[in-house]
PDB file of C-alpha atoms in Angstrom:
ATOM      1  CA  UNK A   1      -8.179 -28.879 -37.537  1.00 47.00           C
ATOM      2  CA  UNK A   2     -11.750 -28.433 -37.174  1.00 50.00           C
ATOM      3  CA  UNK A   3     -10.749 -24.176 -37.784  1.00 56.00           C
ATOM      4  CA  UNK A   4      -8.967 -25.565 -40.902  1.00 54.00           C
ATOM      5  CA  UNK A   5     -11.590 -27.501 -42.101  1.00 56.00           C
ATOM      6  CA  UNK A   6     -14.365 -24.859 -42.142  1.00 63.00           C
ATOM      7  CA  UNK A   7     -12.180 -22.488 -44.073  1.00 87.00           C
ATOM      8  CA  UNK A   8     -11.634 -24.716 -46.726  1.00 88.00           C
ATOM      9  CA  UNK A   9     -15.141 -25.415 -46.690  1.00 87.00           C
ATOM     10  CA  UNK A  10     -15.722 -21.634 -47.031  1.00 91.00           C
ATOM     11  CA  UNK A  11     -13.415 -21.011 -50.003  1.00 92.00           C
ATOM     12  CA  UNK A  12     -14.966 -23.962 -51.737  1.00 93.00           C
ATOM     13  CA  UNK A  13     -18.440 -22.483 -51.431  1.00 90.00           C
ATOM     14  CA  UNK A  14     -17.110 -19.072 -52.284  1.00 92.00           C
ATOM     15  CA  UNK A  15     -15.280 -20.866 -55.228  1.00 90.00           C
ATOM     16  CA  UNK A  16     -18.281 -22.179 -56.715  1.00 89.00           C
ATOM     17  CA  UNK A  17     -20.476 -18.883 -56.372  1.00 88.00           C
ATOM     18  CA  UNK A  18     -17.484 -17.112 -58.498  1.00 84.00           C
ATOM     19  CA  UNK A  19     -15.054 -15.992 -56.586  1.00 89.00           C
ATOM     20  CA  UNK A  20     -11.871 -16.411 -58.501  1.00 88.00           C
ATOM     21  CA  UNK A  21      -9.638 -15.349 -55.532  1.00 93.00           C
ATOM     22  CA  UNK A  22     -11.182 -18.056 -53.196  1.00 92.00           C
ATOM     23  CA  UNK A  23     -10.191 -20.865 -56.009  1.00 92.00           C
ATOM     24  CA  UNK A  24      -6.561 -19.208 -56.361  1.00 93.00           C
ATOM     25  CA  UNK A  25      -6.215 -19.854 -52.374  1.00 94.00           C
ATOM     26  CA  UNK A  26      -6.989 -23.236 -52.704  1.00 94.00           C
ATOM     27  CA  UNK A  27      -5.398 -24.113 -55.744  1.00 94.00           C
ATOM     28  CA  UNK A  28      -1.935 -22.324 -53.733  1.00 95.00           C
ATOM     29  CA  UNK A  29      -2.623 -24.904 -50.617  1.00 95.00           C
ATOM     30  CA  UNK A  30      -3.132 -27.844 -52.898  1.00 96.00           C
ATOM     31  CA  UNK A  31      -0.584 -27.441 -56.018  1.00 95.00           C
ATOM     32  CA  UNK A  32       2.341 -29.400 -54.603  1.00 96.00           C
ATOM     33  CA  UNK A  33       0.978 -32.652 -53.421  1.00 94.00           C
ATOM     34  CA  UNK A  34      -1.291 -32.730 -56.474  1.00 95.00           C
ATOM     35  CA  UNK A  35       1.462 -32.166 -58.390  1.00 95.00           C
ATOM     36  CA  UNK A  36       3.916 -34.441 -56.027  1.00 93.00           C
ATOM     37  CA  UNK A  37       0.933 -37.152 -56.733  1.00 92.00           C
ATOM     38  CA  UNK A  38       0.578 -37.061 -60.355  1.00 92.00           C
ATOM     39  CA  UNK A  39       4.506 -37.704 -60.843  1.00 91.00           C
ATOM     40  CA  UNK A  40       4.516 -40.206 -58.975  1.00 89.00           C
ATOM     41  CA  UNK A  41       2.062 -42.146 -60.974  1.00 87.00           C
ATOM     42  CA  UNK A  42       3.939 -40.867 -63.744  1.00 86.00           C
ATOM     43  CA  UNK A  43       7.547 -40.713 -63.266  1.00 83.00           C
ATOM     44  CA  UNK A  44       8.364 -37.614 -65.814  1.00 84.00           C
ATOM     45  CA  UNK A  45       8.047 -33.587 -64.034  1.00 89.00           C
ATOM     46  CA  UNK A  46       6.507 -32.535 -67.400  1.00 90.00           C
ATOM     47  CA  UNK A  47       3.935 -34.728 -67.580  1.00 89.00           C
ATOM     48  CA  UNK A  48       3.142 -34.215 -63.491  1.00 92.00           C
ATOM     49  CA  UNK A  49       2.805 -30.811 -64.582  1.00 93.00           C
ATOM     50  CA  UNK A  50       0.012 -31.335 -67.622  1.00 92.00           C
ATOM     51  CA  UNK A  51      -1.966 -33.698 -65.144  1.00 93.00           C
ATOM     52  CA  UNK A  52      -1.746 -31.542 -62.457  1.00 94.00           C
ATOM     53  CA  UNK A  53      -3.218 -28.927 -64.587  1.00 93.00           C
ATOM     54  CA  UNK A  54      -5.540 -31.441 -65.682  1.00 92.00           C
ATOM     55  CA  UNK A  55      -7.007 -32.016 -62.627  1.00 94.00           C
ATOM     56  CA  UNK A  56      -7.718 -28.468 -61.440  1.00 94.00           C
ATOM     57  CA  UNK A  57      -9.591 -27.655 -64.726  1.00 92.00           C
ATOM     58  CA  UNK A  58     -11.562 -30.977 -63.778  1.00 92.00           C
ATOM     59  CA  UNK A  59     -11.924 -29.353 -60.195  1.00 92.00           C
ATOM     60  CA  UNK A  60     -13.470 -26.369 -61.906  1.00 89.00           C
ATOM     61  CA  UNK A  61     -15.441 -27.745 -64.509  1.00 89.00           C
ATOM     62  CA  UNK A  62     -17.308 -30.220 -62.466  1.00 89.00           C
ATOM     63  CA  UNK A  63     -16.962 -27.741 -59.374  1.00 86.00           C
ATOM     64  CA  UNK A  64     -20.900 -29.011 -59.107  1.00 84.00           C
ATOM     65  CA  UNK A  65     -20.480 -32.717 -58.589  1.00 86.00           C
ATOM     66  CA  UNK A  66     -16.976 -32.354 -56.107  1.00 89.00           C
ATOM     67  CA  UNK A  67     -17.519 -33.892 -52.979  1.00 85.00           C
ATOM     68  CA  UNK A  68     -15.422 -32.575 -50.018  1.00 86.00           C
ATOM     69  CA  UNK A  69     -14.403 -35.358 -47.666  1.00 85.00           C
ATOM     70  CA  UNK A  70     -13.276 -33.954 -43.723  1.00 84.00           C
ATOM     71  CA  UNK A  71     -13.152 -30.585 -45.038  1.00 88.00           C
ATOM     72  CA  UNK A  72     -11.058 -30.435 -47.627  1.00 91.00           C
ATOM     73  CA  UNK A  73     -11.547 -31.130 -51.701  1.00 93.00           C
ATOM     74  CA  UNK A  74      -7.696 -32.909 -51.757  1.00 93.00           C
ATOM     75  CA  UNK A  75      -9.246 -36.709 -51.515  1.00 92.00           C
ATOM     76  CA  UNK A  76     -11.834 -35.509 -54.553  1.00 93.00           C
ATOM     77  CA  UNK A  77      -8.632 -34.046 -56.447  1.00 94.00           C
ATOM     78  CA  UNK A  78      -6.490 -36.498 -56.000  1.00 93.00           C
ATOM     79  CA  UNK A  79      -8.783 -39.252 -57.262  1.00 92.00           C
ATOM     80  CA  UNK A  80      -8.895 -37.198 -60.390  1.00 93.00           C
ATOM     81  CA  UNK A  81      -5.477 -36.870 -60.643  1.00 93.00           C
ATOM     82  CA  UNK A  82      -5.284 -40.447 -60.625  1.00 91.00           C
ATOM     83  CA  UNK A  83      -7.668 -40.618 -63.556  1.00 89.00           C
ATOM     84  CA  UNK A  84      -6.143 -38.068 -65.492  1.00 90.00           C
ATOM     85  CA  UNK A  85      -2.980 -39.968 -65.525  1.00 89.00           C
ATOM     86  CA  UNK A  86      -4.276 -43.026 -66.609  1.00 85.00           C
ATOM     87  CA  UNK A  87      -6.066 -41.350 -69.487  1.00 81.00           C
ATOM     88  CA  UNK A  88      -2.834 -39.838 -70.748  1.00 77.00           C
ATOM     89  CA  UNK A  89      -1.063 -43.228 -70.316  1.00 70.00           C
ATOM     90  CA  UNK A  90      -3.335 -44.778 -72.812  1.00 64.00           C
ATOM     91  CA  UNK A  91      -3.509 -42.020 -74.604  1.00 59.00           C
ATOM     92  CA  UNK A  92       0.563 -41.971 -75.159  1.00 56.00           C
ATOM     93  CA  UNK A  93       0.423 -46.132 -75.476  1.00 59.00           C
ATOM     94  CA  UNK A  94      -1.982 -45.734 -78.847  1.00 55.00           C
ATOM     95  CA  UNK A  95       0.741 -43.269 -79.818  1.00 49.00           C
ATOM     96  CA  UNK A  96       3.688 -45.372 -79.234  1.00 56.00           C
ATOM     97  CA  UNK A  97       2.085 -47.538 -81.547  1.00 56.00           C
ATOM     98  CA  UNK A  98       1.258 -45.565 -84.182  1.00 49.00           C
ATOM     99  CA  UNK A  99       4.607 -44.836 -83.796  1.00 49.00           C
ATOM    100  CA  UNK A 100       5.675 -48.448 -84.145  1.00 56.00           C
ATOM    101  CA  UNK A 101       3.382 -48.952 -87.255  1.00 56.00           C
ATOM    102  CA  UNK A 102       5.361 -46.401 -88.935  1.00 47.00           C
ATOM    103  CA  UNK A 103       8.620 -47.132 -91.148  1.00 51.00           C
ATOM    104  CA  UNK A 104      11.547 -46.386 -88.725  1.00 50.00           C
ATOM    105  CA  UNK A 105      14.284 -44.690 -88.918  1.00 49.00           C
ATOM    106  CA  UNK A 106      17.018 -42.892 -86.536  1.00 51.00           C
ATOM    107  CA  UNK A 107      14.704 -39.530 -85.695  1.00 51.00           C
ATOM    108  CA  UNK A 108      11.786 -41.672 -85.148  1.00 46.00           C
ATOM    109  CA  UNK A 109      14.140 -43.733 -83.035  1.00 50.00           C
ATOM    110  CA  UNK A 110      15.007 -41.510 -80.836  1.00 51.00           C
ATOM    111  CA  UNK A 111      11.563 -39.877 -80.398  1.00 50.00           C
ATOM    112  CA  UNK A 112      10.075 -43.131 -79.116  1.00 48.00           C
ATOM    113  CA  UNK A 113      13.030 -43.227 -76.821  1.00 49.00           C
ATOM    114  CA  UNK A 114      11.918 -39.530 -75.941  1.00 52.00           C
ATOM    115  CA  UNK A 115       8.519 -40.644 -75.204  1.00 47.00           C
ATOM    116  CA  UNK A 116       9.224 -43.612 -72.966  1.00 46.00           C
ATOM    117  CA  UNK A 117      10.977 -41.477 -70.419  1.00 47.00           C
ATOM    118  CA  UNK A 118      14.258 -43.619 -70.406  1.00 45.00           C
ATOM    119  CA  UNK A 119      16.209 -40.475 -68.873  1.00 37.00           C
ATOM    120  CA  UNK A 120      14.037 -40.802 -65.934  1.00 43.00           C
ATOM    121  CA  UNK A 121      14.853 -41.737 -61.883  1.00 52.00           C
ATOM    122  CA  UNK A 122      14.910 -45.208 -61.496  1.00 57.00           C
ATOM    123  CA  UNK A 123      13.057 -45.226 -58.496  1.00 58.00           C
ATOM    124  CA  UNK A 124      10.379 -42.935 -59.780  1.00 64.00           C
ATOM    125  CA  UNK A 125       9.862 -45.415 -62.700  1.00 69.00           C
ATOM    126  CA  UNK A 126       9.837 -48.407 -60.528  1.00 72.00           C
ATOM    127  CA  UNK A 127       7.245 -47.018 -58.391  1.00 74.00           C
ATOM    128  CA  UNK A 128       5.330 -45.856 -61.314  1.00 77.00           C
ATOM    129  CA  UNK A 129       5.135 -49.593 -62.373  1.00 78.00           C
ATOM    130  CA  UNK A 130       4.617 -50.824 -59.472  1.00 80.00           C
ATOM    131  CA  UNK A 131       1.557 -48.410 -58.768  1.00 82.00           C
ATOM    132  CA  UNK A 132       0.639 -49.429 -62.371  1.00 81.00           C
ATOM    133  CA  UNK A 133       0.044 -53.085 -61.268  1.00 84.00           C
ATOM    134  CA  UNK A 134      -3.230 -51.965 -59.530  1.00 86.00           C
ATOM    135  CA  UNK A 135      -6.793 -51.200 -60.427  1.00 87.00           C
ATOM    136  CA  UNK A 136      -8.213 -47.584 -60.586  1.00 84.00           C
ATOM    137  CA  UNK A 137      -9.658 -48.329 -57.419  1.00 86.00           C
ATOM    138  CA  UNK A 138      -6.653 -49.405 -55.313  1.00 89.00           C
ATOM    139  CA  UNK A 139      -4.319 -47.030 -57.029  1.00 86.00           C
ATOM    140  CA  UNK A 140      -7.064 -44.328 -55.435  1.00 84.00           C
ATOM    141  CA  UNK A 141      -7.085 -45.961 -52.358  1.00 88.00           C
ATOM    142  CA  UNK A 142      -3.429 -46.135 -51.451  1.00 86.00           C
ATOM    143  CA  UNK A 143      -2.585 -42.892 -52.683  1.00 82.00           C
ATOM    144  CA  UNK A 144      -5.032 -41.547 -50.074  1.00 86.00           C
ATOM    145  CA  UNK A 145      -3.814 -43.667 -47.257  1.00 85.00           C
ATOM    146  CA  UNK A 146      -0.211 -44.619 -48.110  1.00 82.00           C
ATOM    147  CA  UNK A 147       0.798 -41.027 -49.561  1.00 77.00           C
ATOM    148  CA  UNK A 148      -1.744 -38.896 -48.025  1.00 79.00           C
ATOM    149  CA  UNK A 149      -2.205 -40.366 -44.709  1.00 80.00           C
ATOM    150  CA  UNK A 150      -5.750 -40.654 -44.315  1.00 85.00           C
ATOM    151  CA  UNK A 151      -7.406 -42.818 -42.571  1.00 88.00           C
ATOM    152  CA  UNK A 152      -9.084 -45.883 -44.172  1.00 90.00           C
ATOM    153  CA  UNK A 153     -12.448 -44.603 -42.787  1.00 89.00           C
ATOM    154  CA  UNK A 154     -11.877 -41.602 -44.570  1.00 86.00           C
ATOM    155  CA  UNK A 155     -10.530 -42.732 -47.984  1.00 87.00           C
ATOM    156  CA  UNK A 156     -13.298 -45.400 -47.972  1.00 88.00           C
ATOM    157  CA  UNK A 157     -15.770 -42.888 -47.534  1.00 86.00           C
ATOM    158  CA  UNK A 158     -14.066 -41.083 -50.624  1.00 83.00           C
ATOM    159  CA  UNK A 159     -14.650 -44.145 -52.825  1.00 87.00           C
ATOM    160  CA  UNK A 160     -17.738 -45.417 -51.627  1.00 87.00           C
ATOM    161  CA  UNK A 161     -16.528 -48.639 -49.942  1.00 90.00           C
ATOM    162  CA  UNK A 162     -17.385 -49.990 -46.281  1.00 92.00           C
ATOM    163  CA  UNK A 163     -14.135 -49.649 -44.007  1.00 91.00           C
ATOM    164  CA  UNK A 164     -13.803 -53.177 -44.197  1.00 93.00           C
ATOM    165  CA  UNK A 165     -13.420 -53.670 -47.938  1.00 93.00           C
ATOM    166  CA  UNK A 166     -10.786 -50.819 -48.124  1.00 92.00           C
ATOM    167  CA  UNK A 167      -8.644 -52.447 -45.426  1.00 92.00           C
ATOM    168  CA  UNK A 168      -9.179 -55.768 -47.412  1.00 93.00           C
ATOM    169  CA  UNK A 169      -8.214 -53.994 -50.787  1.00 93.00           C
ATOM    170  CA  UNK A 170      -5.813 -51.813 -49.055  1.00 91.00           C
ATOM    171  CA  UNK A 171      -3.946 -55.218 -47.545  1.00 90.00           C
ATOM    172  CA  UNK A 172      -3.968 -56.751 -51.312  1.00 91.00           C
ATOM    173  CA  UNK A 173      -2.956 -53.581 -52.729  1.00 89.00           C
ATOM    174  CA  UNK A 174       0.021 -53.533 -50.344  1.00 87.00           C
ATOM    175  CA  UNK A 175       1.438 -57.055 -51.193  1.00 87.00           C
ATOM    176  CA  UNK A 176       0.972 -56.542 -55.157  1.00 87.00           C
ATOM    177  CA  UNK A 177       2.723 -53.575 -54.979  1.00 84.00           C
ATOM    178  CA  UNK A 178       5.848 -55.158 -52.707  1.00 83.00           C
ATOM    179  CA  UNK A 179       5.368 -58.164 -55.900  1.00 83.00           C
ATOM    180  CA  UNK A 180       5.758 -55.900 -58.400  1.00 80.00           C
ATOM    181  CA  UNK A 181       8.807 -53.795 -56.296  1.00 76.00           C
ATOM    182  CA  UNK A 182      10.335 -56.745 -55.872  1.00 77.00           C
ATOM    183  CA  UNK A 183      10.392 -58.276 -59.336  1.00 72.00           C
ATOM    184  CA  UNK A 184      12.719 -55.178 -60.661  1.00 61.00           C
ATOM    185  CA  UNK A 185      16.235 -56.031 -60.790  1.00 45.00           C
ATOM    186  CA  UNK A 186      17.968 -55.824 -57.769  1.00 48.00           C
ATOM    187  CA  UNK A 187      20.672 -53.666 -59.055  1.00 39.00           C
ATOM    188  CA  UNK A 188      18.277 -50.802 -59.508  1.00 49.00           C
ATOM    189  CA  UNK A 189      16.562 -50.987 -56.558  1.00 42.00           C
ATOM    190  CA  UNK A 190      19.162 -49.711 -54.118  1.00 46.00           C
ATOM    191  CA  UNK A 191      16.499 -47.025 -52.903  1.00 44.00           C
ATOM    192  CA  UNK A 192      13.213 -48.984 -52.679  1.00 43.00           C
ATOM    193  CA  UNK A 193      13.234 -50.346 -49.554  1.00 49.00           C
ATOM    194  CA  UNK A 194      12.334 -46.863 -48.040  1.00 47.00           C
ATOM    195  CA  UNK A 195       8.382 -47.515 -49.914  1.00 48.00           C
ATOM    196  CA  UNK A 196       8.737 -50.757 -48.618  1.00 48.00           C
ATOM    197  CA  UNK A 197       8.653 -50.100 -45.063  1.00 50.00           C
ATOM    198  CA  UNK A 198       5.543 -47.546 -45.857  1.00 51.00           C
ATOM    199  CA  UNK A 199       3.781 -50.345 -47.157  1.00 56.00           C
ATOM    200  CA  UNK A 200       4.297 -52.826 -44.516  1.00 49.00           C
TER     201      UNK A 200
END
């Protein structure tokens, strides 16, 4: 781990003094469970894909301010991708209703429809909601330790809480997001148990 650690470290450094094969390394060992994290905040593939690109041009753009947490720039990436998702949901809400302000008719219809997603997994919606129940901060903070598997020590130290605040926000977190799992209708929720027993 510790071998691991220090060449992440490296690549980082050699990232930031320009070397654009060092950030191509890293951005290889870190697409997928960016990308795996940003759809599941989000529910639709294509707009995984535009945060996921959104937070590596964040990685590189404030390359000077990233903080790398046990080795490895993930926890700082993944808190961005978190961001960058909630941005675009806001972003797409004052659309939708724009949308509704206009004068509708059949295209514009099925455009909204478009936009909601309604094609999409159930189970990827529900937990999409149910993630969408939670502050910034807790949505951070059990991505990191429910998804990623760190350690609350760790993803406390990533958002500048005291281990004992993130296991008291992590234990809230947990039971809001069982509330909100719970509260879709039972005949659509066939798969969910499977989150629930990560977040007991």
């Amino acid at each position: 781990m510790g071998n691991v650690q220090s060449d992440e470290a490296g690549l980082w450094n050699r990232s930031i003094n320009g070397d654009g094969e060092a950030f191509r390394v890293l951005y290889a060992r870190h697409r997928d469970r960016v990308f795996r994290h940003a759809y599941r905040l989000s529910g639709d593939r294509h707009e995984a894909e535009d945060i996921m690109a959104t937070a590596f041009l964040e990685l590189w753009r404030r390359r000077a301010n990233v903080r790398i947490v046990e080795g490895s720039i993930l926890p700082w990436l993944l808190v961005t991708t978190t961001n960058a998702a909630r941005n675009r949901r806001r972003a797409a809400i004052r659309y939708r209703r724009l949308l509704d302000a206009l004068p509708r008719t059949d295209e514009a219809d099925r455009s909204a429809q478009d936009l909601s997603g309604a094609a999409q997994d159930i189970l990827d919606q529900n937990v999409a909601r149910a993630l969408g129940t939670l502050s910034v901060q807790d949505v951070h903070l059990v991505s990191l330790v429910v998804f990623e598997e760190y350690t609350i020590s760790a993803a406390a130290a990533v958002l500048n809480l005291t281990p004992g605040a993130a296991k008291t926000r992590m234990h809230r977190a947990r039971q809001r997001m069982k509330n909100a799992l719970s509260d879709e209708h039972r005949a659509t929720t066939s798969a969910t148990p499977v989150l629930e027993g990560e977040l007991s």
